[in-house]
Coordinates of C-alpha atoms in Angstrom, one line a residue:
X1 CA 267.7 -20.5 44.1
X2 CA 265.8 -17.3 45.4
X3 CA 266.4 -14.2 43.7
X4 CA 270.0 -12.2 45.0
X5 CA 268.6 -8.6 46.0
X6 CA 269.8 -5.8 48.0
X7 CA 270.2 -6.5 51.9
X8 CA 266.9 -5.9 54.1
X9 CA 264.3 -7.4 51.9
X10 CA 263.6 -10.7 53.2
X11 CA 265.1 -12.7 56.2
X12 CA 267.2 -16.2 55.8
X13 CA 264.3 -18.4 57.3
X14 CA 261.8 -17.3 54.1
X15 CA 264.6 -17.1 51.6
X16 CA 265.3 -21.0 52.4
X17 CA 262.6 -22.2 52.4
X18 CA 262.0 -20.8 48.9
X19 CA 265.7 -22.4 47.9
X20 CA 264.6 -25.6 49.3
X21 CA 261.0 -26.0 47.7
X22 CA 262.8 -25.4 44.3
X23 CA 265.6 -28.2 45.0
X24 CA 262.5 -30.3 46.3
X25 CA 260.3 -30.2 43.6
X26 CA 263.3 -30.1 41.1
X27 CA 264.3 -33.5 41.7
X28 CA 261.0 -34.9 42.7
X29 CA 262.0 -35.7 46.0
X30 CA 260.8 -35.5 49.5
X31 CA 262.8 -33.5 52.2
X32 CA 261.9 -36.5 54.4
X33 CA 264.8 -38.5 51.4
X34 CA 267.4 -36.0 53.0
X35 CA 269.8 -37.6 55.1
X36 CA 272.0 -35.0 55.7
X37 CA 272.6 -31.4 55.1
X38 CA 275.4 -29.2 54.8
X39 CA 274.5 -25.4 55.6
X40 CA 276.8 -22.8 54.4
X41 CA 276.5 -19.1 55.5
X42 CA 279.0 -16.5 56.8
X43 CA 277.3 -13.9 58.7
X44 CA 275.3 -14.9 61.8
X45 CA 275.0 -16.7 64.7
X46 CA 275.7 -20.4 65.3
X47 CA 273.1 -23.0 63.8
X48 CA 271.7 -20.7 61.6
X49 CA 271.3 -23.8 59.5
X50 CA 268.6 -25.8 62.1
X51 CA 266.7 -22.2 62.0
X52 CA 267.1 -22.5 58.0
X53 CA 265.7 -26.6 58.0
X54 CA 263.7 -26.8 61.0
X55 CA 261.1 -25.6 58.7
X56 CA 261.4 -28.1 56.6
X57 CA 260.6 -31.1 58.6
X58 CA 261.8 -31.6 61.9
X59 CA 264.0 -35.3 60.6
X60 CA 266.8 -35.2 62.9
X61 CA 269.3 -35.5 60.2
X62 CA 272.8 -34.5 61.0
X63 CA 273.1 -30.6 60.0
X64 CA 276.8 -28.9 59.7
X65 CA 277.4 -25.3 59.6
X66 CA 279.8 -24.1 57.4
X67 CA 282.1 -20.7 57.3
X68 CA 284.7 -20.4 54.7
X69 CA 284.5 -17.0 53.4
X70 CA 283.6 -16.3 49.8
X71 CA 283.7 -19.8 49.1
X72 CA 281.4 -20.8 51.9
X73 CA 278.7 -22.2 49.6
X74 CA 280.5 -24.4 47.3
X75 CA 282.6 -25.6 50.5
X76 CA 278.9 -26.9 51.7
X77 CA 279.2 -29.0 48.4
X78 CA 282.3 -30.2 48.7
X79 CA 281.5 -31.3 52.2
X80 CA 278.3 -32.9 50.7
X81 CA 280.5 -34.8 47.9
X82 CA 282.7 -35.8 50.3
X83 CA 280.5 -37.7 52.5
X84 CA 278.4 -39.6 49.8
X85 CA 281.6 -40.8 48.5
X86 CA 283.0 -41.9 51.5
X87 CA 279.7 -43.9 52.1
X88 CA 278.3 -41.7 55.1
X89 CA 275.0 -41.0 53.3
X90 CA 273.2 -41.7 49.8
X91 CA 271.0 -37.9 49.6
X92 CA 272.5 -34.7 51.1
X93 CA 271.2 -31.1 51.1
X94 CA 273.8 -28.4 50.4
X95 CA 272.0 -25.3 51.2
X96 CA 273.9 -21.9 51.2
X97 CA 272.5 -18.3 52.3
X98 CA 273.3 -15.2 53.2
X99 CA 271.7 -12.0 55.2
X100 CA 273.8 -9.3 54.7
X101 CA 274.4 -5.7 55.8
X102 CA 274.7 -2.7 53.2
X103 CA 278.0 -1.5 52.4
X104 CA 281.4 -2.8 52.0
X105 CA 282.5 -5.8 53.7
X106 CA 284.0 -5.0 56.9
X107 CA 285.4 -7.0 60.0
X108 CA 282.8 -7.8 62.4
X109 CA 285.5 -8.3 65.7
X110 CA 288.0 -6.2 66.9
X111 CA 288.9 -7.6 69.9
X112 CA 290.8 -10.9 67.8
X113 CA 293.1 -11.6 65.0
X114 CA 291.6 -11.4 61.5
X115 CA 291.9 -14.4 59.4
X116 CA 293.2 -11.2 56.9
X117 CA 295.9 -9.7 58.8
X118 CA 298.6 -11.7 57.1
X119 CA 297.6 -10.8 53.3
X120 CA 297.0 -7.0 54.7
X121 CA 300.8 -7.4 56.3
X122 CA 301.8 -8.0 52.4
X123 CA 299.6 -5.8 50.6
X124 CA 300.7 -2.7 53.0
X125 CA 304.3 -3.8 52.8
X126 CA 304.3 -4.2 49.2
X127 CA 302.0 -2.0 48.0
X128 CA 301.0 0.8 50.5
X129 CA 297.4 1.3 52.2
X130 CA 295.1 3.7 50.4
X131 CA 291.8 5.1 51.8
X132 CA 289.4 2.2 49.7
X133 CA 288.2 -0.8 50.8
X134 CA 290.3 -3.5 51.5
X135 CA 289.1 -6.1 49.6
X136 CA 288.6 -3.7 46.6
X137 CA 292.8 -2.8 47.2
X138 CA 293.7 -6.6 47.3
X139 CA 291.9 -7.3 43.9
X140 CA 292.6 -3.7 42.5
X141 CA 296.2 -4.4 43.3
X142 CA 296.1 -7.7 41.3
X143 CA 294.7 -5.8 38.7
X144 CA 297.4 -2.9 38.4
X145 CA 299.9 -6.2 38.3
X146 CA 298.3 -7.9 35.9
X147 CA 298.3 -4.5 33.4
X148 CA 302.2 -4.0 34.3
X149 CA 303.4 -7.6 33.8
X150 CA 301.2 -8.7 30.8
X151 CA 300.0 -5.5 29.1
X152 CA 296.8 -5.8 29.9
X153 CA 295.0 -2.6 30.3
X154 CA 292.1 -1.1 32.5
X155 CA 289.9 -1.2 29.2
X156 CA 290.2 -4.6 29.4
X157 CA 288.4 -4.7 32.9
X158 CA 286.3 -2.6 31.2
X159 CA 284.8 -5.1 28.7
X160 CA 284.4 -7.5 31.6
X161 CA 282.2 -5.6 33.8
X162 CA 280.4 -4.4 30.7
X163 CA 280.0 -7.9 29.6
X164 CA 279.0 -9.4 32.7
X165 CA 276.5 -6.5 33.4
X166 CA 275.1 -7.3 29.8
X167 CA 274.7 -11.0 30.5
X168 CA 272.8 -10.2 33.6
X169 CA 269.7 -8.7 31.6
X170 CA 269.0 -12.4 30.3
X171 CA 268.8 -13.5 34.3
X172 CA 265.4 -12.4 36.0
X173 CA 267.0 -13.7 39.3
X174 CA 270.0 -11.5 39.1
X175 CA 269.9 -8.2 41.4
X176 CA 270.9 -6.5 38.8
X177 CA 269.9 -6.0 35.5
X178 CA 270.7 -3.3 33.4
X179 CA 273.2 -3.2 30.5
X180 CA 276.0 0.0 30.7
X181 CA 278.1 0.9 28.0
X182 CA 282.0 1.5 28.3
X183 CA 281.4 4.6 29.1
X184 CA 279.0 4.3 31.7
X185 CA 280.9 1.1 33.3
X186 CA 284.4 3.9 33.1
X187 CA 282.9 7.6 34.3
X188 CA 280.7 5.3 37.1
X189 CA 282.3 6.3 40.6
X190 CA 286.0 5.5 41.2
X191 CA 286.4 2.8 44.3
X192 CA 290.0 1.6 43.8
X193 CA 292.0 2.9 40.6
X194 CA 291.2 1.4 38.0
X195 CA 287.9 0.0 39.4
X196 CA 285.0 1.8 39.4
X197 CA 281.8 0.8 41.1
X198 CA 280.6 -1.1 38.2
X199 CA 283.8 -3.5 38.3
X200 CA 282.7 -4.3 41.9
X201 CA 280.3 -7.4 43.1
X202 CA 277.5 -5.6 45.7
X203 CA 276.5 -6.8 49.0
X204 CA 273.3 -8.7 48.7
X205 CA 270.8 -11.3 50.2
X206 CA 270.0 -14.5 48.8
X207 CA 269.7 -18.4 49.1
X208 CA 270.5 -21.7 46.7
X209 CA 270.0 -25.4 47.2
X210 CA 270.9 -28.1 45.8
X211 CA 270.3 -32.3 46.0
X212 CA 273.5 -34.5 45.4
X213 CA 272.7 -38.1 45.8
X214 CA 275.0 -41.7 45.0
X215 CA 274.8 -43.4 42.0
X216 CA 273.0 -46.1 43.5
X217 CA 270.3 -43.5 44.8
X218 CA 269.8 -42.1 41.3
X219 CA 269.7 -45.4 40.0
X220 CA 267.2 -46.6 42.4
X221 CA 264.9 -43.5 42.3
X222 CA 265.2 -43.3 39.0
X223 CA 266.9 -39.7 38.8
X224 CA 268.6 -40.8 35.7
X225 CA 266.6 -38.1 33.4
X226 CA 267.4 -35.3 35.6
X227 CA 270.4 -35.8 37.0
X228 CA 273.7 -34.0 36.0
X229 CA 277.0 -35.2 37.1
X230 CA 279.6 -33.7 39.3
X231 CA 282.8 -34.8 37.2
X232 CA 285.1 -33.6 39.6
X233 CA 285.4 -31.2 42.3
X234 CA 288.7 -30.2 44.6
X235 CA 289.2 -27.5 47.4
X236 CA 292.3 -25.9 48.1
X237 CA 293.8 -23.2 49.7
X238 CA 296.7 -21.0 49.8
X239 CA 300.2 -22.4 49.5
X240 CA 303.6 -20.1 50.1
X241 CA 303.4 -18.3 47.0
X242 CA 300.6 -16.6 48.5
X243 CA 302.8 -14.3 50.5
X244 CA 305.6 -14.3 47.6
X245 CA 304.9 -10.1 47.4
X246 CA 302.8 -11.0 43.7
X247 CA 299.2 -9.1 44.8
X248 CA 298.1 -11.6 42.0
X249 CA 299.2 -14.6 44.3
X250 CA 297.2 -12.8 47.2
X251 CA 294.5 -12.7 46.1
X252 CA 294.7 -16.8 45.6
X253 CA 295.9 -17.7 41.7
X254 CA 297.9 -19.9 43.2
X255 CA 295.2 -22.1 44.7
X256 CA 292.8 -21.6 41.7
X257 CA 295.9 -23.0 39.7
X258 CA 295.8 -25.8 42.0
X259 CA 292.6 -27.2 42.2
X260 CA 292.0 -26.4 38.5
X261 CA 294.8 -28.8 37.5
X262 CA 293.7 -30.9 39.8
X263 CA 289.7 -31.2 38.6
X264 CA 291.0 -31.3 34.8
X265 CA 293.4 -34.0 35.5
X266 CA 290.5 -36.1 37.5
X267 CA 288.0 -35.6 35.0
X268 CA 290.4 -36.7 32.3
X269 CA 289.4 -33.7 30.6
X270 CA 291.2 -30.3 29.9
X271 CA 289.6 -26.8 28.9
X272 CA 289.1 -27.2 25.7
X273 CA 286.2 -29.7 26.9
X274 CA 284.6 -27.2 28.3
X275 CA 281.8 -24.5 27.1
X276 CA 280.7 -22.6 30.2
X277 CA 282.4 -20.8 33.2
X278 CA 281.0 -19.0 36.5
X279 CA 283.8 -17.7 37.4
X280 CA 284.3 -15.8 40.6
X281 CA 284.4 -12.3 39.9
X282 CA 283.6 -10.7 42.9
X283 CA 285.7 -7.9 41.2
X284 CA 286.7 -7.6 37.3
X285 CA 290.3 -8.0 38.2
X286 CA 289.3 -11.4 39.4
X287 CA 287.8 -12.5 36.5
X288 CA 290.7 -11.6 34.8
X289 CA 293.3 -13.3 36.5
X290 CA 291.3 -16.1 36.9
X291 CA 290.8 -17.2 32.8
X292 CA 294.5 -17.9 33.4
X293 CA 294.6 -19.4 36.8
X294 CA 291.9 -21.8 35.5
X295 CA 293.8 -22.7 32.6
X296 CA 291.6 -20.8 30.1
X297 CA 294.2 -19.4 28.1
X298 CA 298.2 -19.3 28.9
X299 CA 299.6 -17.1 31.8
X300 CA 299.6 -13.1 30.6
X301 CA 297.0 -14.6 27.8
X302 CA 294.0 -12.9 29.2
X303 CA 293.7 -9.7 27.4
X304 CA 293.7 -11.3 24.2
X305 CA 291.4 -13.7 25.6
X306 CA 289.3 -11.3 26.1
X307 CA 289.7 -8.6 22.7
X308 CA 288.8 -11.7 20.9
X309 CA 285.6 -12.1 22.5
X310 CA 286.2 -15.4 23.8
X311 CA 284.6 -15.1 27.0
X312 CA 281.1 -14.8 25.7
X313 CA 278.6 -15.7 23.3
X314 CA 280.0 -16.4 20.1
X315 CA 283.6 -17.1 21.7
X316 CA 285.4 -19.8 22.8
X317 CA 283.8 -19.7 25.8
X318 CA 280.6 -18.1 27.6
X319 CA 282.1 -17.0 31.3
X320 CA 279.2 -16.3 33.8
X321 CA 275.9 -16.0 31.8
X322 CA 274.1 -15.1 34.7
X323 CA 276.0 -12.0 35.4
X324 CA 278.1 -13.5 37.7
X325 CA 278.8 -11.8 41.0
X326 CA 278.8 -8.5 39.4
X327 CA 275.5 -8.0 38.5
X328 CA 273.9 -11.0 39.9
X329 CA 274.8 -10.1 43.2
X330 CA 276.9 -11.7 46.1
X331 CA 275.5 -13.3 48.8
X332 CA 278.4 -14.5 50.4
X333 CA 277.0 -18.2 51.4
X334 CA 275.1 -18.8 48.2
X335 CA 277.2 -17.4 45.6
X336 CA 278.8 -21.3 45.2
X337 CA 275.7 -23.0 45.0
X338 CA 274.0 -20.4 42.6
X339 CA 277.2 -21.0 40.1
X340 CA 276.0 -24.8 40.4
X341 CA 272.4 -24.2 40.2
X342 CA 273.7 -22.0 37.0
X343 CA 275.7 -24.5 35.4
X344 CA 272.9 -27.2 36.4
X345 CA 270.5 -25.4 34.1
X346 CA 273.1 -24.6 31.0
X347 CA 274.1 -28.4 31.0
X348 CA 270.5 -29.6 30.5
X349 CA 269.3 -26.7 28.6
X350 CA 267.4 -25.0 30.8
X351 CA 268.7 -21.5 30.5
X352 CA 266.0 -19.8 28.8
X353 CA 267.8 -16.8 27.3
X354 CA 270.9 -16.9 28.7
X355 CA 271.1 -20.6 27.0
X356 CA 275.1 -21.2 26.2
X357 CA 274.5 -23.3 22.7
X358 CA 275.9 -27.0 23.0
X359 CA 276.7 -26.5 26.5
X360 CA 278.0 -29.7 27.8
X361 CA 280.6 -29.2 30.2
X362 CA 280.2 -26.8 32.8
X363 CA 283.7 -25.0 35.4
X364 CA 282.4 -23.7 38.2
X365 CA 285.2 -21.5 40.2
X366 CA 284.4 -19.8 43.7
X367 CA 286.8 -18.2 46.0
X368 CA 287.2 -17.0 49.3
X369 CA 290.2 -14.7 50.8
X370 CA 291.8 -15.7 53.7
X371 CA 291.6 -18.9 51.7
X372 CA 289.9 -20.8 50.1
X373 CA 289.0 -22.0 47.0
X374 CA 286.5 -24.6 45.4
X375 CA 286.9 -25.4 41.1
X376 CA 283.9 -28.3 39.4
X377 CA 283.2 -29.5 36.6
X378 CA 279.6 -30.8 35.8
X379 CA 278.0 -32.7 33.1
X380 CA 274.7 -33.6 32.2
X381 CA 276.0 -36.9 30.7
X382 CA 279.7 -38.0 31.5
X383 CA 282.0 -37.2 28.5
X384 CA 284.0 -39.7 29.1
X385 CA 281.1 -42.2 28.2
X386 CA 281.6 -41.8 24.9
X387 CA 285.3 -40.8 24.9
X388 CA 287.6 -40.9 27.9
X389 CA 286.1 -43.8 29.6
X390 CA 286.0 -46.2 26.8
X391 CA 289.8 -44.6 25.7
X392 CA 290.7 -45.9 28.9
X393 CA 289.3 -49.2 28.5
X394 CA 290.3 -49.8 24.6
X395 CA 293.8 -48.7 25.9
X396 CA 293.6 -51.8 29.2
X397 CA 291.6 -53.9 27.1
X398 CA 295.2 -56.3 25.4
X399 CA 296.0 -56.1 29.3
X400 CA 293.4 -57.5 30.8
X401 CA 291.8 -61.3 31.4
X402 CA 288.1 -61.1 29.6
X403 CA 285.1 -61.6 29.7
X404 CA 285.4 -58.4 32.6
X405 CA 281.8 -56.0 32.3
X406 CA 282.3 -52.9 33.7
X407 CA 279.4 -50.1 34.6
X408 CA 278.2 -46.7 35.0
X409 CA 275.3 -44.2 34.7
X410 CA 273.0 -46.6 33.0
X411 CA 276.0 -48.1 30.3
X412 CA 277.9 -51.6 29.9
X413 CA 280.9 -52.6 28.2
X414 CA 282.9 -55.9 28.2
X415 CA 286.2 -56.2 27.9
X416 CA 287.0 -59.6 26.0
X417 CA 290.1 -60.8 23.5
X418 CA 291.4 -58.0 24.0
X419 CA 288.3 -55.7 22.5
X420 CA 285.6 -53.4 24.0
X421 CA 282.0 -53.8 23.4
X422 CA 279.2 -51.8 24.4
X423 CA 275.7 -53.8 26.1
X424 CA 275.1 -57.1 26.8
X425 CA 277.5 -59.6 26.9
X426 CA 278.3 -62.5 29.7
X427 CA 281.7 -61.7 32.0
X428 CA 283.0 -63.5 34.8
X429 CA 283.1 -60.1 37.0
X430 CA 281.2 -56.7 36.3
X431 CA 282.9 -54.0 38.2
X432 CA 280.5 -51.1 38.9
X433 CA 280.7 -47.2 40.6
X434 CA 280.7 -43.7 39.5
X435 CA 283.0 -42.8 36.4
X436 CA 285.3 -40.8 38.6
X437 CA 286.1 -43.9 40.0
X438 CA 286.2 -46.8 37.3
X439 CA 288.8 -44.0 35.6
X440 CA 291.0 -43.7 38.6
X441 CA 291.1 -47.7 39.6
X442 CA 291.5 -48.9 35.4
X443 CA 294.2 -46.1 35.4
X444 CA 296.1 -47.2 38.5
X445 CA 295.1 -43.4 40.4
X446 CA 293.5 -45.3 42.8
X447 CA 294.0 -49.0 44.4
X448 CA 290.7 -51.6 43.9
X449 CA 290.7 -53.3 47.0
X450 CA 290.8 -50.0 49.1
X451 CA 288.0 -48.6 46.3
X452 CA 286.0 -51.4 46.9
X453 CA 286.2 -51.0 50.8
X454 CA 285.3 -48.0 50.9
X455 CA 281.8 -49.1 48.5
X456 CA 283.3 -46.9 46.1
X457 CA 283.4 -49.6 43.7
X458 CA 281.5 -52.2 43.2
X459 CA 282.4 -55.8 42.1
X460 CA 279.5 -58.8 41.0
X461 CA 280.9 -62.3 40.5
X462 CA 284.4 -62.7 40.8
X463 CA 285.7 -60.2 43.4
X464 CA 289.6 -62.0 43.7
X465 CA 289.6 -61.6 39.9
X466 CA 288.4 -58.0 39.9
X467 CA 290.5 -57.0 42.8
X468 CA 293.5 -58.3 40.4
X469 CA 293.0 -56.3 37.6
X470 CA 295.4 -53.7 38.4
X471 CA 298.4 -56.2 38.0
X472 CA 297.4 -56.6 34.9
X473 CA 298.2 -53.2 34.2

């Protein structure tokens, strides 16, 4: 990723190429490997992403533009995930940029609906229009909900905006990065009561990149010492409760709730798995709402969350150790990738200063109003290769006819007499794909034959016997 900095200072062409070099020589790759690519940016004209790549290499490859607000980048990985899995391509580049203008968002048509005018129908109904920024209202507002429902208090968006700004001095790519105290962060100018201009994200200009390639690519090109896994990943966006009068529910808890359960329940983790968050806080009352969206602590938990320091070093958890959007900046179509290129780096330990210690699980959450919303979890090595995974298998293995092999990111067990062994060992079928998928077929999530169709899954020897295991179930 390029450095985020203030609007005007370099144009989208130069800042991908720069995002793309990195991603390149990062995984050792060629762009002529790219099959694909998946270009995420909100302001500008259409096929801003062939002016992006054309630079690159002039391949042909298919190129999708993609607009979906806030959450525009990570959507451009989503899309990405989504075709390798269903077998469309094996390498894909998800790049995400933005080139923005100074200020406060703002609509850029008036002669058309705005995808906002139903959640401004409900703020101004429920809560009155004040002379602020919109966006700054519909997050404020959450905010002033949050602090009469929970008994949180504005000293507790305090600490996150003085947290996040102090996180950002470890980041030499963040736009800003300068620590405040309290003080500073509360006497800075007022832009929506309680937020001042140190709880808000600025406008800024940026790109990321990043490679995400099959299991049978990384195996083949030998990736496996560099790769890092997506574990899960699921969009959403807004369901009813989102116009239920709760500003907190505008501003889309609802569908962070979602797709976090969602992820956790995929991954056959929960939170307590993981070690690092970036979290979208495009405002602090984001952030705040979010650690219980996400499952972080329980609903109305976030204040204490955050008095006992468990949102940063030395806590339970280290939530956006690059500064997040606050102080790293926001350009709109790279802020999702940048949270992966982040979490990328903290999973293999390549953080520098801003190193989470024993960070093996990373939660990446990016949001967009209007809505949308886009919650991962990565890992350097599966955790479930050395717990979930061979759980599930221990907890088949009375169930199932032996000798069966089944494979994943470089590892081998066989399930025989009703045991689980790890290597080597003869089977009459060896069932093969990414973990995501071996956990949802042995645990009946997903059926084989249509796994196996789709070249999710993988079968050597035996296919009718494989294709039967779920009856033994």
């Amino acid at each position: 990723m390029t450095k985020f900095d203030k609007p005007g200072q370099r144009d989208y062409p130069e800042l991908c190429a720069e995002a793309v070099k990195q991603a390149m020589g990062d995984s050792g790759l060629q762009y002529t490997d790219v099959e694909q690519a998946c270009c995420g940016y909100v302001y500008g004209d259409s096929t801003c992403g062939q002016r992006a790549l054309y630079q690159m290499g002039l391949t042909g490859i298919p190129v999708y533009n993609v607009n979906n607000n806030c959450a525009t980048g990570s959507t451009a990985l989503f899309m990405a995930k989504q075709l390798i899995e269903g077998g469309m391509a094996h390498c894909i580049l998800a790049l995400g940029f933005e080139k923005m203008e100074r200020g406060s968002l703002k609509a850029q048509y008036q002669d058309r609906a705005n995808p906002m005018e139903l959640h401004v129908a409900v703020l101004a109904e429920q809560f009155g229009v004040e002379p602020a920024p919109m966006t700054a209202q519909l997050f404020g507002q959450a905010g002033r909900e949050h602090n009469r429902k929970y008994g949180s208090t504005p000293g507790h968006l305090d600490k996150i905006a003085w947290k996040n700004h102090k996180h950002s001095t470890n980041n030499e790519l963040a736009q800003f990065q300068r620590e405040y105290s309290l003080e500073e962060i509360r006497k800075a100018k007022m832009i929506f009561e309680p937020m001042t201009l140190l709880h808000c994200c600025p406008t800024s200009d940026g790109a990321a990149a990043a490679l995400l390639v099959s299991e049978e690519f990384m195996q083949k090109r030998g990736l496996m010492d560099r790769a890092v896994r997506i574990l899960a990943m699921e969009m959403a966006t807004d369901g009813p409760q989102v116009f239920s009068g709760s500003a907190i529910e505008l501003i889309g808890a609802g569908m962070t709730r979602m797709a976090a359960q969602k992820v956790f329940r995929k991954a056959g983790l929960t939170p307590n798995d993981v070690q690092v968050v970036e979290l979208h806080d495009c405002f602090s009352a984001n952030e705040l709402v979010s650690y219980e969206a996400l499952g972080l602590c329980p609903e109305g938990g976030a204040a204490q969350m955050i008095d006992r320091g468990d949102n940063t070093y030395g806590g339970r958890y280290v939530v956006n150790p690059s500064g997040g959007l606050l102080s790293k900046g926001h350009p709109l179509g790279a802020t999702g990738i940048a949270q992966c290129v982040e979490l990328v780096r903290q999973v293999r330990g390549q953080a520098g200063k801003r190193q989470v210690p024993g960070a093996r699980v990373g939660l990446q959450h990016n949001v967009g109003l209007g809505g949308a919303v886009v919650v991962a979890l990565y890992a350097r090595d599966s955790p479930s290769s050395g717990s979930s995974l061979i759980a599930l298998l221990e907890s088949v293995a009375p169930r199932v006819e032996g000798p069966i092999a089944v494979e994943t990111g470089g590892k081998r067990w066989v399930i025989q007499g009703g045991k689980v062994t790890e290597g080597a060992g003869k089977a009459e079928c060896t069932l093969s794909g990414d973990e995501q998928t071996l956990q949802a077929v042995l645990s009946g999530k997903e059926d084989a034959q249509a796994a196996f169709l789709k070249g999710a899954l993988k079968v050597k020897g035996n296919v009718g016997l494989a294709l039967k295991i779920q009856s033994k179930l």
